[in-house]
Amino acid sequence: MEDCLFCKIIKGEIPSTKIYEDEFVYAFADIAPQAPFHAVIVPKRHISATTEITAENSHYVAKIFEAAAKIAEENQLTNGFRVVNNCGEDGGQTVGHLHFHLLGGRLLAWPPG
Ligand code: AMP
Ligand code: ZN
């Protein structure tokens, strides 16, 4: 996807601070962190949103959650954390490449605003 911000980050065309990477997943520091620890975890294949997850590509979601567990352990988020996916306009999605926020390092309010 030529005009996708996160595809460009995955390709290294836009700089990012890498937190984790494997064959399926890339994770980087959010540019506007909402918690002391805030990673953005993305599939290395362009999937635009949760509405586009299918039986054919859903293994990427499993890989993202495997990565979330590793990232939490590697970054000592032993007191808990939150994994968030924003989908569409009402969900607050601003980048059209599926991504999961991993937030930790402080007590997070529930329900979110
Ligand atoms: P969302 O609002 O759920 O679509 O999340 C998009 C996230 O991407 C926001 O938290 C932004 O702060 C973050 N973001 C946007 N551009 C960059 C960038 N160049 N590097 C790192 N994070 C970014
Ligand atoms: Zn993309």
mmCIF file of C-alpha atoms and ligand atoms in Angstrom:
data_model
loop_
_atom_site.group_PDB
_atom_site.id
_atom_site.type_symbol
_atom_site.label_atom_id
_atom_site.label_comp_id
_atom_site.label_asym_id
_atom_site.label_seq_id
_atom_site.Cartn_x
_atom_site.Cartn_y
_atom_site.Cartn_z
ATOM 1 C CA MET A 1 0.000 0.000 0.000
ATOM 2 C CA GLU A 2 1.881 3.032 -1.299
ATOM 3 C CA ASP A 3 0.244 5.714 0.810
ATOM 4 C CA CYS A 4 -0.059 3.810 4.071
ATOM 5 C CA LEU A 5 1.881 5.366 6.955
ATOM 6 C CA PHE A 6 2.398 2.085 8.794
ATOM 7 C CA CYS A 7 3.448 0.220 5.615
ATOM 8 C CA LYS A 8 6.110 2.924 5.203
ATOM 9 C CA ILE A 9 7.205 2.466 8.822
ATOM 10 C CA ILE A 10 7.444 -1.319 8.314
ATOM 11 C CA LYS A 11 9.602 -0.765 5.198
ATOM 12 C CA GLY A 12 11.815 1.717 7.064
ATOM 13 C CA GLU A 13 10.836 4.580 4.761
ATOM 14 C CA ILE A 14 9.604 6.506 7.797
ATOM 15 C CA PRO A 15 11.716 6.216 10.967
ATOM 16 C CA SER A 16 10.364 4.550 14.082
ATOM 17 C CA THR A 17 11.660 3.312 17.405
ATOM 18 C CA LYS A 18 11.507 -0.487 17.153
ATOM 19 C CA ILE A 19 10.199 -2.364 20.173
ATOM 20 C CA TYR A 20 9.731 -5.840 18.651
ATOM 21 C CA GLU A 21 9.908 -7.546 15.256
ATOM 22 C CA ASP A 22 9.405 -11.006 13.830
ATOM 23 C CA GLU A 23 8.341 -12.526 10.503
ATOM 24 C CA PHE A 24 4.710 -11.420 10.881
ATOM 25 C CA VAL A 25 4.707 -8.463 13.239
ATOM 26 C CA TYR A 26 6.384 -5.095 13.791
ATOM 27 C CA ALA A 27 5.992 -3.037 16.976
ATOM 28 C CA PHE A 28 7.205 0.488 17.561
ATOM 29 C CA ALA A 29 6.903 3.311 20.070
ATOM 30 C CA ASP A 30 3.818 5.493 19.599
ATOM 31 C CA ILE A 31 4.806 9.029 18.631
ATOM 32 C CA ALA A 32 2.202 10.449 21.052
ATOM 33 C CA PRO A 33 2.325 8.080 24.031
ATOM 34 C CA GLN A 34 -0.812 7.845 26.171
ATOM 35 C CA ALA A 35 0.913 5.936 28.977
ATOM 36 C CA PRO A 36 4.489 5.503 30.253
ATOM 37 C CA PHE A 37 4.724 2.487 27.929
ATOM 38 C CA HIS A 38 2.869 2.736 24.606
ATOM 39 C CA ALA A 39 3.675 0.401 21.733
ATOM 40 C CA VAL A 40 1.848 0.128 18.406
ATOM 41 C CA ILE A 41 1.783 -3.451 17.095
ATOM 42 C CA VAL A 42 1.073 -3.959 13.384
ATOM 43 C CA PRO A 43 0.896 -6.907 10.976
ATOM 44 C CA LYS A 44 3.601 -6.816 8.290
ATOM 45 C CA ARG A 45 0.854 -7.272 5.703
ATOM 46 C CA HIS A 46 -1.495 -4.385 4.942
ATOM 47 C CA ILE A 47 -4.902 -5.076 6.505
ATOM 48 C CA SER A 48 -6.872 -1.851 6.760
ATOM 49 C CA ALA A 49 -8.982 -2.497 9.862
ATOM 50 C CA THR A 50 -10.607 -5.109 12.086
ATOM 51 C CA THR A 51 -13.506 -5.192 9.597
ATOM 52 C CA GLU A 52 -11.071 -6.696 7.048
ATOM 53 C CA ILE A 53 -9.962 -9.659 9.186
ATOM 54 C CA THR A 54 -10.852 -12.952 7.487
ATOM 55 C CA ALA A 55 -10.130 -16.663 7.871
ATOM 56 C CA GLU A 56 -7.282 -16.142 5.380
ATOM 57 C CA ASN A 57 -5.457 -13.393 7.330
ATOM 58 C CA SER A 58 -6.544 -13.881 10.955
ATOM 59 C CA HIS A 59 -3.307 -15.692 11.821
ATOM 60 C CA TYR A 60 -1.706 -12.237 11.848
ATOM 61 C CA VAL A 61 -3.930 -11.328 14.800
ATOM 62 C CA ALA A 62 -2.770 -14.398 16.692
ATOM 63 C CA LYS A 63 0.838 -13.418 15.961
ATOM 64 C CA ILE A 64 0.148 -9.889 17.203
ATOM 65 C CA PHE A 65 -1.111 -11.235 20.536
ATOM 66 C CA GLU A 66 1.844 -13.597 20.819
ATOM 67 C CA ALA A 67 4.021 -10.508 20.311
ATOM 68 C CA ALA A 68 2.018 -8.563 22.922
ATOM 69 C CA ALA A 69 2.775 -11.205 25.534
ATOM 70 C CA LYS A 70 6.493 -11.104 24.695
ATOM 71 C CA ILE A 71 6.603 -7.297 24.637
ATOM 72 C CA ALA A 72 4.887 -7.093 28.036
ATOM 73 C CA GLU A 73 7.332 -9.555 29.543
ATOM 74 C CA GLU A 74 10.399 -7.921 27.979
ATOM 75 C CA ASN A 75 9.310 -4.510 29.262
ATOM 76 C CA GLN A 76 8.434 -5.625 32.813
ATOM 77 C CA LEU A 77 4.714 -4.790 32.578
ATOM 78 C CA THR A 78 4.147 -7.203 35.451
ATOM 79 C CA ASN A 79 1.313 -5.199 37.022
ATOM 80 C CA GLY A 80 -0.847 -5.430 33.900
ATOM 81 C CA PHE A 81 -1.449 -3.590 30.671
ATOM 82 C CA ARG A 82 -4.102 -2.989 28.032
ATOM 83 C CA VAL A 83 -4.301 -4.004 24.362
ATOM 84 C CA VAL A 84 -6.598 -1.732 22.339
ATOM 85 C CA ASN A 85 -7.796 -1.749 18.747
ATOM 86 C CA ASN A 86 -9.582 1.315 17.417
ATOM 87 C CA CYS A 87 -11.793 0.585 14.394
ATOM 88 C CA GLY A 88 -13.406 3.152 12.138
ATOM 89 C CA GLU A 89 -14.499 6.691 12.846
ATOM 90 C CA ASP A 90 -16.477 6.038 16.041
ATOM 91 C CA GLY A 91 -13.666 3.801 17.296
ATOM 92 C CA GLY A 92 -11.156 6.612 16.851
ATOM 93 C CA GLN A 93 -9.051 4.923 14.160
ATOM 94 C CA THR A 94 -6.769 7.493 12.500
ATOM 95 C CA VAL A 95 -4.389 5.231 10.537
ATOM 96 C CA GLY A 96 -5.877 2.773 8.019
ATOM 97 C CA HIS A 97 -3.550 -0.140 8.753
ATOM 98 C CA LEU A 98 -4.706 -2.605 11.416
ATOM 99 C CA HIS A 99 -2.896 -1.951 14.689
ATOM 100 C CA PHE A 100 -3.130 -2.714 18.362
ATOM 101 C CA HIS A 101 -2.011 -0.309 21.067
ATOM 102 C CA LEU A 102 -0.213 -1.898 24.042
ATOM 103 C CA LEU A 103 -0.448 0.525 26.974
ATOM 104 C CA GLY A 104 1.053 0.103 30.416
ATOM 105 C CA GLY A 105 3.020 1.599 33.254
ATOM 106 C CA ARG A 106 0.074 3.311 34.958
ATOM 107 C CA LEU A 107 -3.444 2.492 36.143
ATOM 108 C CA LEU A 108 -5.713 2.791 33.086
ATOM 109 C CA ALA A 109 -9.279 4.070 33.497
ATOM 110 C CA TRP A 110 -12.260 1.932 32.535
ATOM 111 C CA PRO A 111 -14.487 2.522 30.663
ATOM 112 C CA PRO A 112 -12.436 4.578 28.195
ATOM 113 C CA GLY A 113 -13.765 7.966 27.110
HETATM 114 P P1 AMP B 1 -5.300 5.103 16.030
HETATM 115 O O1 AMP B 1 -5.718 6.482 16.491
HETATM 116 O O2 AMP B 1 -5.866 3.991 16.842
HETATM 117 O O3 AMP B 1 -5.508 4.922 14.550
HETATM 118 O O4 AMP B 1 -3.758 5.029 16.329
HETATM 119 C C1 AMP B 1 -2.775 5.562 15.494
HETATM 120 C C2 AMP B 1 -1.596 5.807 16.375
HETATM 121 O O5 AMP B 1 -0.459 5.989 15.558
HETATM 122 C C3 AMP B 1 -1.725 7.061 17.257
HETATM 123 O O6 AMP B 1 -1.615 6.682 18.628
HETATM 124 C C4 AMP B 1 -0.562 7.929 16.801
HETATM 125 O O7 AMP B 1 0.044 8.639 17.851
HETATM 126 C C5 AMP B 1 0.379 6.908 16.196
HETATM 127 N N1 AMP B 1 1.272 7.431 15.190
HETATM 128 C C6 AMP B 1 0.962 8.211 14.122
HETATM 129 N N2 AMP B 1 2.042 8.467 13.387
HETATM 130 C C7 AMP B 1 3.083 7.839 13.988
HETATM 131 C C8 AMP B 1 4.474 7.729 13.710
HETATM 132 N N3 AMP B 1 5.045 8.316 12.634
HETATM 133 N N4 AMP B 1 5.238 7.006 14.563
HETATM 134 C C9 AMP B 1 4.696 6.410 15.639
HETATM 135 N N5 AMP B 1 3.384 6.452 15.950
HETATM 136 C C10 AMP B 1 2.590 7.169 15.140
HETATM 137 ZN ZN ZN B 2 -0.431 -0.472 5.469
#
